[in-house]
Coordinates of C-alpha atoms and ligand atoms in Angstrom, one line a residue:
M1 CA 141.1 199.6 245.4
A2 CA 137.7 201.1 245.7
E3 CA 137.9 203.0 242.4
K4 CA 138.2 199.7 240.5
K5 CA 134.6 198.8 241.2
M6 CA 131.9 200.0 238.9
W7 CA 129.8 200.8 241.9
G8 CA 132.8 202.1 243.9
G9 CA 132.1 205.9 243.8
R10 CA 131.2 206.3 247.5
F11 CA 133.7 203.8 248.8
A12 CA 136.9 205.0 250.4
E13 CA 138.4 201.6 251.2
A14 CA 139.0 198.5 249.2
T15 CA 136.8 195.4 249.4
A16 CA 138.3 192.7 251.5
T17 CA 139.8 189.9 249.5
L18 CA 137.8 187.4 251.5
M19 CA 134.7 189.4 250.7
E20 CA 135.5 189.3 247.0
E21 CA 135.9 185.6 247.1
Y22 CA 132.8 185.1 249.2
S23 CA 130.5 187.2 247.1
E24 CA 131.6 186.7 243.5
S25 CA 129.3 184.8 241.3
V26 CA 131.1 184.9 238.0
S27 CA 132.7 181.5 238.6
F28 CA 129.3 180.0 237.9
D29 CA 127.1 182.8 236.4
W30 CA 129.5 183.2 233.4
Q31 CA 127.3 180.5 232.0
L32 CA 124.6 183.2 231.5
F33 CA 126.8 185.1 229.1
A34 CA 124.8 184.3 225.9
G35 CA 121.6 185.7 227.5
D36 CA 123.4 188.6 229.1
I37 CA 124.7 189.7 225.7
R38 CA 121.4 189.0 223.9
G39 CA 119.5 191.0 226.5
S40 CA 122.0 193.9 226.4
Q41 CA 121.8 194.1 222.6
A42 CA 118.0 194.2 222.8
H43 CA 118.2 196.9 225.5
A44 CA 120.6 199.0 223.3
R45 CA 118.4 198.7 220.2
V46 CA 115.3 199.8 222.3
L47 CA 117.3 202.7 223.9
A48 CA 117.9 203.9 220.3
K49 CA 114.3 203.5 219.4
Q50 CA 113.4 205.6 222.4
G51 CA 115.7 208.3 221.2
F52 CA 118.2 207.7 223.9
L53 CA 121.1 206.5 221.9
T54 CA 121.8 207.3 218.3
E55 CA 121.4 204.4 215.8
D56 CA 125.2 204.5 215.4
E57 CA 125.8 204.3 219.1
A58 CA 123.4 201.3 219.4
Q59 CA 125.1 199.7 216.4
A60 CA 128.5 200.1 218.0
I61 CA 127.3 198.6 221.3
V62 CA 125.6 195.6 219.5
E63 CA 128.8 195.0 217.5
G64 CA 131.0 195.4 220.5
L65 CA 128.9 192.8 222.4
D66 CA 129.1 190.4 219.4
K67 CA 132.9 190.7 219.8
V68 CA 132.7 189.9 223.5
R69 CA 130.6 186.8 222.7
E70 CA 133.2 185.6 220.2
E71 CA 135.9 186.0 222.8
V72 CA 133.9 184.0 225.3
E73 CA 133.0 181.3 222.8
S74 CA 136.6 180.9 221.6
G75 CA 137.9 180.7 225.2
D76 CA 139.8 183.9 225.0
F77 CA 137.8 185.8 227.5
E78 CA 139.3 186.3 230.9
W79 CA 136.8 186.2 233.6
D80 CA 137.7 188.4 236.6
T81 CA 136.3 187.5 239.9
S82 CA 137.1 190.9 241.4
M83 CA 134.3 192.1 239.0
E84 CA 131.8 190.0 240.8
D85 CA 129.5 188.7 238.1
V86 CA 129.0 188.0 234.4
H87 CA 127.2 191.3 233.9
M88 CA 130.1 193.5 235.1
N89 CA 132.6 191.3 233.3
V90 CA 130.8 191.7 230.0
E91 CA 130.1 195.4 230.4
S92 CA 133.7 196.2 231.4
R93 CA 135.1 194.3 228.4
L94 CA 132.6 196.1 226.1
T95 CA 133.9 199.4 227.4
E96 CA 137.5 198.3 226.8
I97 CA 136.5 197.5 223.2
I98 CA 134.3 200.5 222.3
G99 CA 135.3 203.1 224.8
P100 CA 133.2 205.2 227.2
L101 CA 130.1 204.6 225.0
G102 CA 130.0 201.2 226.8
G103 CA 129.1 203.0 229.9
K104 CA 125.8 204.2 228.4
L105 CA 124.4 200.7 228.1
H106 CA 123.4 200.5 231.7
T107 CA 121.0 203.5 231.4
A108 CA 117.5 202.7 232.6
R109 CA 118.6 199.3 233.8
S110 CA 119.8 197.7 237.0
R111 CA 121.6 194.5 237.5
N112 CA 118.4 193.5 239.4
D113 CA 116.3 193.4 236.3
Q114 CA 119.2 192.4 234.1
V115 CA 120.1 189.2 236.1
V116 CA 116.5 188.0 236.0
L117 CA 116.3 188.5 232.3
D118 CA 119.5 186.6 231.8
F119 CA 118.4 183.8 234.0
R120 CA 115.0 183.6 232.3
L121 CA 116.6 183.3 228.9
H122 CA 118.9 180.6 230.2
V123 CA 116.2 178.6 231.9
S124 CA 114.0 178.8 228.9
T125 CA 116.8 177.5 226.6
R126 CA 117.5 174.6 228.9
L127 CA 113.8 173.7 229.4
R128 CA 113.5 173.4 225.7
V129 CA 116.5 171.0 225.7
W130 CA 114.9 168.9 228.4
R131 CA 111.7 168.7 226.4
D132 CA 113.7 167.5 223.4
L133 CA 115.4 164.9 225.5
L134 CA 112.1 163.8 227.0
R135 CA 110.8 163.2 223.5
Q136 CA 113.8 160.9 222.8
V137 CA 113.1 159.0 226.0
V138 CA 109.4 158.6 225.1
R139 CA 110.4 157.3 221.7
A140 CA 112.7 154.8 223.2
F141 CA 110.0 153.5 225.6
A142 CA 107.5 153.4 222.8
D143 CA 109.8 151.3 220.6
Q144 CA 110.3 148.7 223.3
A145 CA 106.6 148.7 224.0
E146 CA 105.9 148.1 220.3
A147 CA 108.1 145.0 220.5
H148 CA 106.5 143.7 223.7
Q149 CA 102.7 143.9 223.1
K150 CA 102.5 140.1 223.7
T151 CA 105.0 139.8 226.5
I152 CA 103.2 138.9 229.7
L153 CA 104.6 139.9 233.1
P154 CA 103.2 140.0 236.6
G155 CA 101.7 143.3 237.2
C156 CA 102.2 144.2 240.9
T157 CA 100.5 146.0 243.7
H158 CA 102.4 146.3 247.0
F159 CA 105.2 144.8 244.9
Q160 CA 103.4 141.5 245.1
P161 CA 102.3 139.7 241.9
A162 CA 98.7 140.8 241.3
Q163 CA 97.5 140.4 237.7
P164 CA 99.1 139.7 234.4
V165 CA 99.8 142.7 232.2
V166 CA 101.7 143.0 229.0
L167 CA 105.1 144.7 229.1
A168 CA 104.0 147.2 226.5
H169 CA 101.3 148.4 229.0
H170 CA 103.9 148.7 231.8
L171 CA 106.3 150.7 229.5
L172 CA 103.5 152.9 228.2
A173 CA 102.7 153.9 231.8
Y174 CA 106.1 155.5 231.8
C175 CA 105.4 157.2 228.4
Q176 CA 102.4 158.9 230.2
M177 CA 104.7 160.1 232.9
F178 CA 107.2 161.6 230.5
M179 CA 104.6 163.2 228.3
R180 CA 103.1 164.9 231.4
D181 CA 106.6 166.1 232.2
A182 CA 106.9 167.6 228.7
E183 CA 103.5 169.3 229.3
R184 CA 104.8 170.7 232.6
I185 CA 107.7 172.2 230.7
D186 CA 105.4 173.9 228.3
D187 CA 103.6 175.3 231.2
C188 CA 106.8 176.5 232.9
L189 CA 107.9 178.2 229.7
K190 CA 104.7 180.4 229.8
R191 CA 105.9 181.9 233.1
T192 CA 109.6 181.8 232.3
E193 CA 109.5 183.7 229.0
V194 CA 108.4 187.0 230.5
S195 CA 110.7 190.0 230.2
P196 CA 111.5 191.9 233.5
L197 CA 113.6 194.6 231.7
G198 CA 112.4 198.1 232.5
A199 CA 111.7 197.3 236.1
A200 CA 115.2 198.8 236.8
A201 CA 116.3 198.4 240.5
L202 CA 112.8 197.9 241.9
A203 CA 110.6 200.9 241.3
G204 CA 110.7 201.4 237.6
T205 CA 112.7 204.3 236.0
T206 CA 112.4 208.0 235.1
H207 CA 113.6 207.1 231.6
P208 CA 111.0 206.5 228.9
V209 CA 111.7 202.7 228.6
N210 CA 109.6 200.4 226.4
P211 CA 109.5 197.0 228.1
Q212 CA 107.2 195.6 225.4
A213 CA 109.7 196.5 222.7
V214 CA 112.5 194.7 224.5
A215 CA 110.3 191.6 225.0
D216 CA 109.4 191.7 221.3
D217 CA 113.0 192.1 220.3
L218 CA 113.9 189.0 222.4
G219 CA 110.9 187.0 221.2
L220 CA 109.5 186.7 224.7
D221 CA 105.8 186.2 225.2
G222 CA 105.1 188.5 228.1
V223 CA 106.2 191.6 230.1
F224 CA 106.3 192.1 233.8
A225 CA 103.3 193.9 235.4
N226 CA 104.9 195.1 238.6
S227 CA 108.5 196.2 238.9
M228 CA 108.9 195.0 242.5
D229 CA 107.7 191.5 241.6
A230 CA 109.8 191.6 238.4
V231 CA 113.1 191.8 240.2
S232 CA 112.3 189.5 243.1
D233 CA 110.3 186.7 241.4
R234 CA 112.1 183.4 241.2
D235 CA 109.0 181.2 240.9
F236 CA 110.0 180.3 237.4
V237 CA 113.2 178.7 238.8
L238 CA 111.3 176.9 241.5
E239 CA 108.9 175.5 238.8
A240 CA 111.8 174.4 236.7
L241 CA 113.4 172.7 239.7
F242 CA 110.1 171.0 240.5
T243 CA 109.7 169.9 237.0
G244 CA 113.2 168.5 237.0
S245 CA 112.5 166.8 240.3
V246 CA 109.4 165.0 238.8
V247 CA 111.4 164.0 235.7
M248 CA 114.0 162.5 238.0
A249 CA 111.4 160.8 240.2
H250 CA 110.0 159.1 237.1
L251 CA 113.4 158.0 235.8
S252 CA 114.3 156.8 239.2
R253 CA 111.2 154.6 239.5
F254 CA 112.1 152.9 236.3
C255 CA 115.7 152.5 237.3
E256 CA 114.6 150.8 240.5
E257 CA 112.5 148.4 238.4
I258 CA 115.4 147.6 236.1
I259 CA 117.7 147.0 239.1
I260 CA 115.3 144.5 240.5
W261 CA 114.5 142.9 237.2
A262 CA 118.2 142.5 236.4
N263 CA 118.8 140.5 239.6
P264 CA 119.2 136.9 238.4
N265 CA 116.5 135.8 240.8
F266 CA 114.1 137.8 238.6
G267 CA 116.1 137.6 235.4
F268 CA 113.5 139.7 233.6
V269 CA 116.0 141.9 231.8
K270 CA 119.6 141.6 230.4
L271 CA 121.6 144.8 230.8
P272 CA 123.4 146.4 227.9
D273 CA 127.2 146.1 228.4
A274 CA 127.6 149.7 227.4
Y275 CA 125.7 150.8 230.6
S276 CA 126.8 148.2 233.1
T277 CA 130.0 147.6 235.0
G278 CA 131.7 144.5 236.4
S279 CA 133.1 143.8 239.8
S280 CA 136.9 144.0 240.4
I281 CA 136.6 140.9 242.7
M282 CA 133.5 138.9 241.7
P283 CA 133.9 137.8 238.1
Q284 CA 130.3 136.7 237.6
K285 CA 128.8 140.1 238.3
K286 CA 127.2 142.6 236.0
N287 CA 126.0 145.7 237.8
P288 CA 123.3 148.1 236.8
D289 CA 125.4 151.1 237.7
A290 CA 123.8 153.6 235.3
C291 CA 120.4 153.0 236.9
E292 CA 121.9 153.2 240.4
I293 CA 123.6 156.4 239.6
M294 CA 120.4 157.9 238.2
R295 CA 118.4 156.8 241.2
G296 CA 121.1 158.3 243.4
K297 CA 121.3 161.6 241.5
T298 CA 117.6 162.1 242.0
G299 CA 118.3 163.1 245.6
R300 CA 120.4 166.0 244.7
V301 CA 117.8 167.4 242.3
F302 CA 115.2 167.2 245.1
G303 CA 117.8 168.9 247.3
S304 CA 118.1 171.8 244.9
L305 CA 114.4 172.4 244.9
M306 CA 114.4 172.4 248.8
S307 CA 117.4 174.7 248.8
L308 CA 115.8 177.4 246.6
L309 CA 112.4 177.1 248.4
T310 CA 114.3 177.8 251.6
V311 CA 116.3 180.8 250.2
L312 CA 113.0 182.4 249.1
K313 CA 110.8 181.8 252.1
G314 CA 112.1 184.6 254.3
L315 CA 113.0 187.3 251.8
P316 CA 111.5 190.7 252.2
M317 CA 110.7 192.6 249.1
T318 CA 112.5 193.1 246.7
Y319 CA 115.9 192.1 245.4
N320 CA 118.2 190.7 248.0
R321 CA 121.6 189.3 247.4
D322 CA 120.4 186.0 248.7
L323 CA 118.9 185.6 245.3
Q324 CA 122.3 184.9 243.9
E325 CA 121.8 181.5 245.5
D326 CA 119.2 180.6 242.8
K327 CA 121.7 179.8 240.1
E328 CA 123.9 176.9 241.3
P329 CA 120.9 174.7 242.2
F330 CA 119.6 175.2 238.7
F331 CA 122.9 174.6 237.0
D332 CA 123.4 171.4 238.9
T333 CA 119.8 170.3 238.3
D334 CA 120.1 171.1 234.6
R335 CA 123.3 169.0 234.2
T336 CA 121.7 166.1 236.1
V337 CA 118.4 166.1 234.4
A338 CA 119.8 166.6 230.9
T339 CA 122.5 163.9 231.3
S340 CA 120.1 161.5 232.9
L341 CA 117.5 161.8 230.1
A342 CA 120.3 161.4 227.5
V343 CA 121.6 158.3 229.2
M344 CA 118.1 156.8 229.5
A345 CA 117.3 157.5 225.8
D346 CA 120.5 155.8 224.8
M347 CA 120.4 152.9 227.3
M348 CA 116.7 151.9 226.8
P349 CA 117.1 150.2 223.4
G350 CA 119.9 148.1 224.9
F351 CA 117.7 146.4 227.5
V352 CA 116.9 142.9 226.5
F353 CA 113.7 141.8 228.2
V354 CA 113.2 138.1 228.8
P355 CA 109.6 137.1 228.1
E356 CA 110.1 133.4 229.3
R357 CA 111.2 134.5 232.7
M358 CA 108.4 136.9 233.1
R359 CA 105.9 134.3 231.9
A360 CA 107.2 131.7 234.3
T361 CA 106.7 134.1 237.3
V362 CA 103.2 134.8 236.1
E363 CA 102.3 131.1 236.0
K364 CA 103.9 130.4 239.4
G365 CA 102.1 133.2 241.1
F366 CA 98.4 132.2 240.4
L367 CA 97.9 135.5 238.6
N368 CA 94.7 134.1 237.0
A369 CA 93.0 133.8 240.4
T370 CA 91.0 137.0 239.8
E371 CA 89.8 135.5 236.5
L372 CA 88.3 132.5 238.4
A373 CA 86.6 134.8 240.9
D374 CA 85.2 137.0 238.1
Y375 CA 84.1 133.8 236.3
L376 CA 82.1 132.7 239.3
A377 CA 80.6 136.1 239.9
A378 CA 79.5 136.2 236.2
K379 CA 77.6 132.9 237.0
G380 CA 75.7 134.6 239.8
V381 CA 77.9 133.7 242.8
P382 CA 78.2 136.7 245.1
F383 CA 81.7 138.1 244.6
R384 CA 82.7 137.7 248.3
E385 CA 81.8 134.0 248.0
A386 CA 83.5 133.7 244.7
H387 CA 86.6 135.2 246.3
H388 CA 86.5 132.6 249.0
I389 CA 86.0 129.7 246.7
T390 CA 88.9 130.8 244.5
G391 CA 91.1 131.2 247.6
A392 CA 90.4 127.5 248.5
A393 CA 91.1 126.4 244.9
V394 CA 94.4 128.3 245.0
A395 CA 95.4 126.7 248.3
H396 CA 94.6 123.3 246.8
A397 CA 96.6 123.9 243.6
E398 CA 99.5 125.2 245.6
K399 CA 99.6 122.1 247.7
A400 CA 99.4 120.0 244.5
G401 CA 102.3 122.0 243.1
K402 CA 100.5 123.2 240.0
G403 CA 98.7 126.2 238.5
L404 CA 95.0 126.8 238.6
E405 CA 94.8 126.2 234.9
A406 CA 96.3 122.7 235.5
L407 CA 93.5 121.5 237.9
T408 CA 91.0 119.0 236.5
L409 CA 87.4 119.8 236.3
D410 CA 86.7 117.3 239.1
E411 CA 89.2 119.0 241.3
F412 CA 87.5 122.4 240.6
R413 CA 84.0 121.0 241.3
Q414 CA 85.1 120.1 244.9
F415 CA 84.9 123.9 245.4
S416 CA 81.9 124.9 243.4
D417 CA 79.2 123.3 241.2
N418 CA 79.2 126.5 239.2
I419 CA 82.5 125.6 237.6
A420 CA 82.3 124.0 234.1
E421 CA 84.5 123.1 231.2
D422 CA 84.5 126.7 230.0
V423 CA 86.6 127.8 233.0
F424 CA 89.8 126.8 231.2
D425 CA 89.2 129.5 228.6
V426 CA 89.2 132.2 231.2
L427 CA 92.2 130.8 233.1
D428 CA 94.4 130.9 230.0
Y429 CA 96.9 133.7 230.5
D430 CA 96.7 135.1 227.0
A431 CA 92.9 135.2 227.5
C432 CA 93.4 137.1 230.8
I433 CA 95.0 139.8 228.7
R434 CA 92.7 139.6 225.7
R435 CA 89.6 139.8 227.9
R436 CA 90.7 143.0 229.6
T437 CA 88.8 145.2 227.2
S438 CA 88.2 148.1 229.5
P439 CA 89.5 151.5 228.3
G440 CA 93.1 152.2 229.3
G441 CA 93.5 148.5 230.4
T442 CA 96.1 146.0 229.4
G443 CA 94.0 144.5 226.6
P444 CA 95.4 144.5 223.1
E445 CA 93.1 147.1 221.7
S446 CA 93.8 149.6 224.5
V447 CA 97.6 148.9 224.2
S448 CA 97.7 149.5 220.5
G449 CA 95.5 152.6 220.9
Q450 CA 97.9 153.9 223.5
L451 CA 100.9 153.2 221.3
G452 CA 99.2 155.1 218.5
A453 CA 98.5 158.1 220.7
V454 CA 102.1 158.2 221.9
R455 CA 103.3 158.0 218.3
A456 CA 100.9 160.9 217.4
W457 CA 102.3 162.9 220.4
L458 CA 105.8 162.3 219.2
Q459 CA 104.8 163.7 215.8
S460 CA 103.2 166.7 217.4
V461 CA 105.9 168.0 219.7
Ligands
LIG1 N1 125.2 188.2 241.0 C1 124.0 188.9 241.3 C2 122.9 187.8 241.4 O1 123.0 186.8 241.0 C3 123.6 189.9 240.2 C4 122.7 191.0 240.7 C5 123.4 191.9 241.6 N2 122.6 193.0 242.0 C6 122.9 193.7 243.1 N3 122.1 194.7 243.4 N4 124.0 193.5 243.8 O2 121.8 188.1 242.0

């Protein structure tokens, strides 16, 4: 029935049922209802300010919309897919409640500027939730770091044991990643919290709108500058998806490490029961499923970013219905990022790291070899030669089945006359850490400084 549609004036025939099913978005964009209602209330108030509606009319619209929100929140609202989207569903219910006055709300507005406003409000709310969750994750990492300032583990390059570091330093590296993610969110918010209302369909409107007043009413920082850009810009969604992708990449890297560390051949960490599962056939197993799922879910978030980039790449100006495909990737990403961050914040305190296992791997791996080379270089031996001498000493120790620190001075002197009794001070693993005094390194001063900075950041956000 053509007359049923709000836009149906020129249509003689009904929309095909398949077309209704194919094109509806209310089955997912109903989630924008809170922003839709907030935006419409601001629009009504400003229409009154501009002398378009009487104060009483605006008041009736605002109250009618409050009623619609209550219905949605209490689960009484019946979403109707034949009405396409959240905007038409809300407006039509408003008109049922307050009568024909509801039809005045859409003056000086198009769904094209309306949908972007709704989506901007939604994305902004959710980005703030992500930022809060990131703060909880950073706190959980900092707490573990605090407890492991003396725990030595093999720092790797190429996933090969390279030099000893403290576990706190390793975990604080992740704090840096997550703090940058939070910063990226702040940056996204700057471009998300911009009001597009007043752009109308694409060209602006003949009505005397006041976009700044709408933005002020909604507490948004900025107002669109170009109506064509306002209705077709989805950069803010791309940026949110990118930011979510980076968050997931960071989480996934850590998950990968935990999965490796939990393998009994490493035994660096014991998994919390609350976030592990057993095998239905192999009784000895304890699987790091939460970490695996998080690593796995990362792919779908990257996929959402790709999907929206692809939607946007061929679109001529201005609004095209293709843009309706911006929402599901974001909803899915939001669910994934928010739940993953919540799981990580809750799971992190349950990891029991095993310092003895980490230490044993350090000692077995000749991770103090660089110290010996540096020791020789400090005594004037050209570094290349020092490197060579150290290599020979490592080969000797390996054959003898002991660490460099367990060689006797006589054994050392077969490789260089420059080695003296003081070599044992530098080969000591705790000394390796202590002597790394360079800024941002794994030495104790740097690590406690980093911890302090992370704590200060936690206070400031
Ligand atoms: N569901 C639509 C979307 O998400 C709302 C805007 C519709 N605008 C239009 N001109 N048909 O993009």
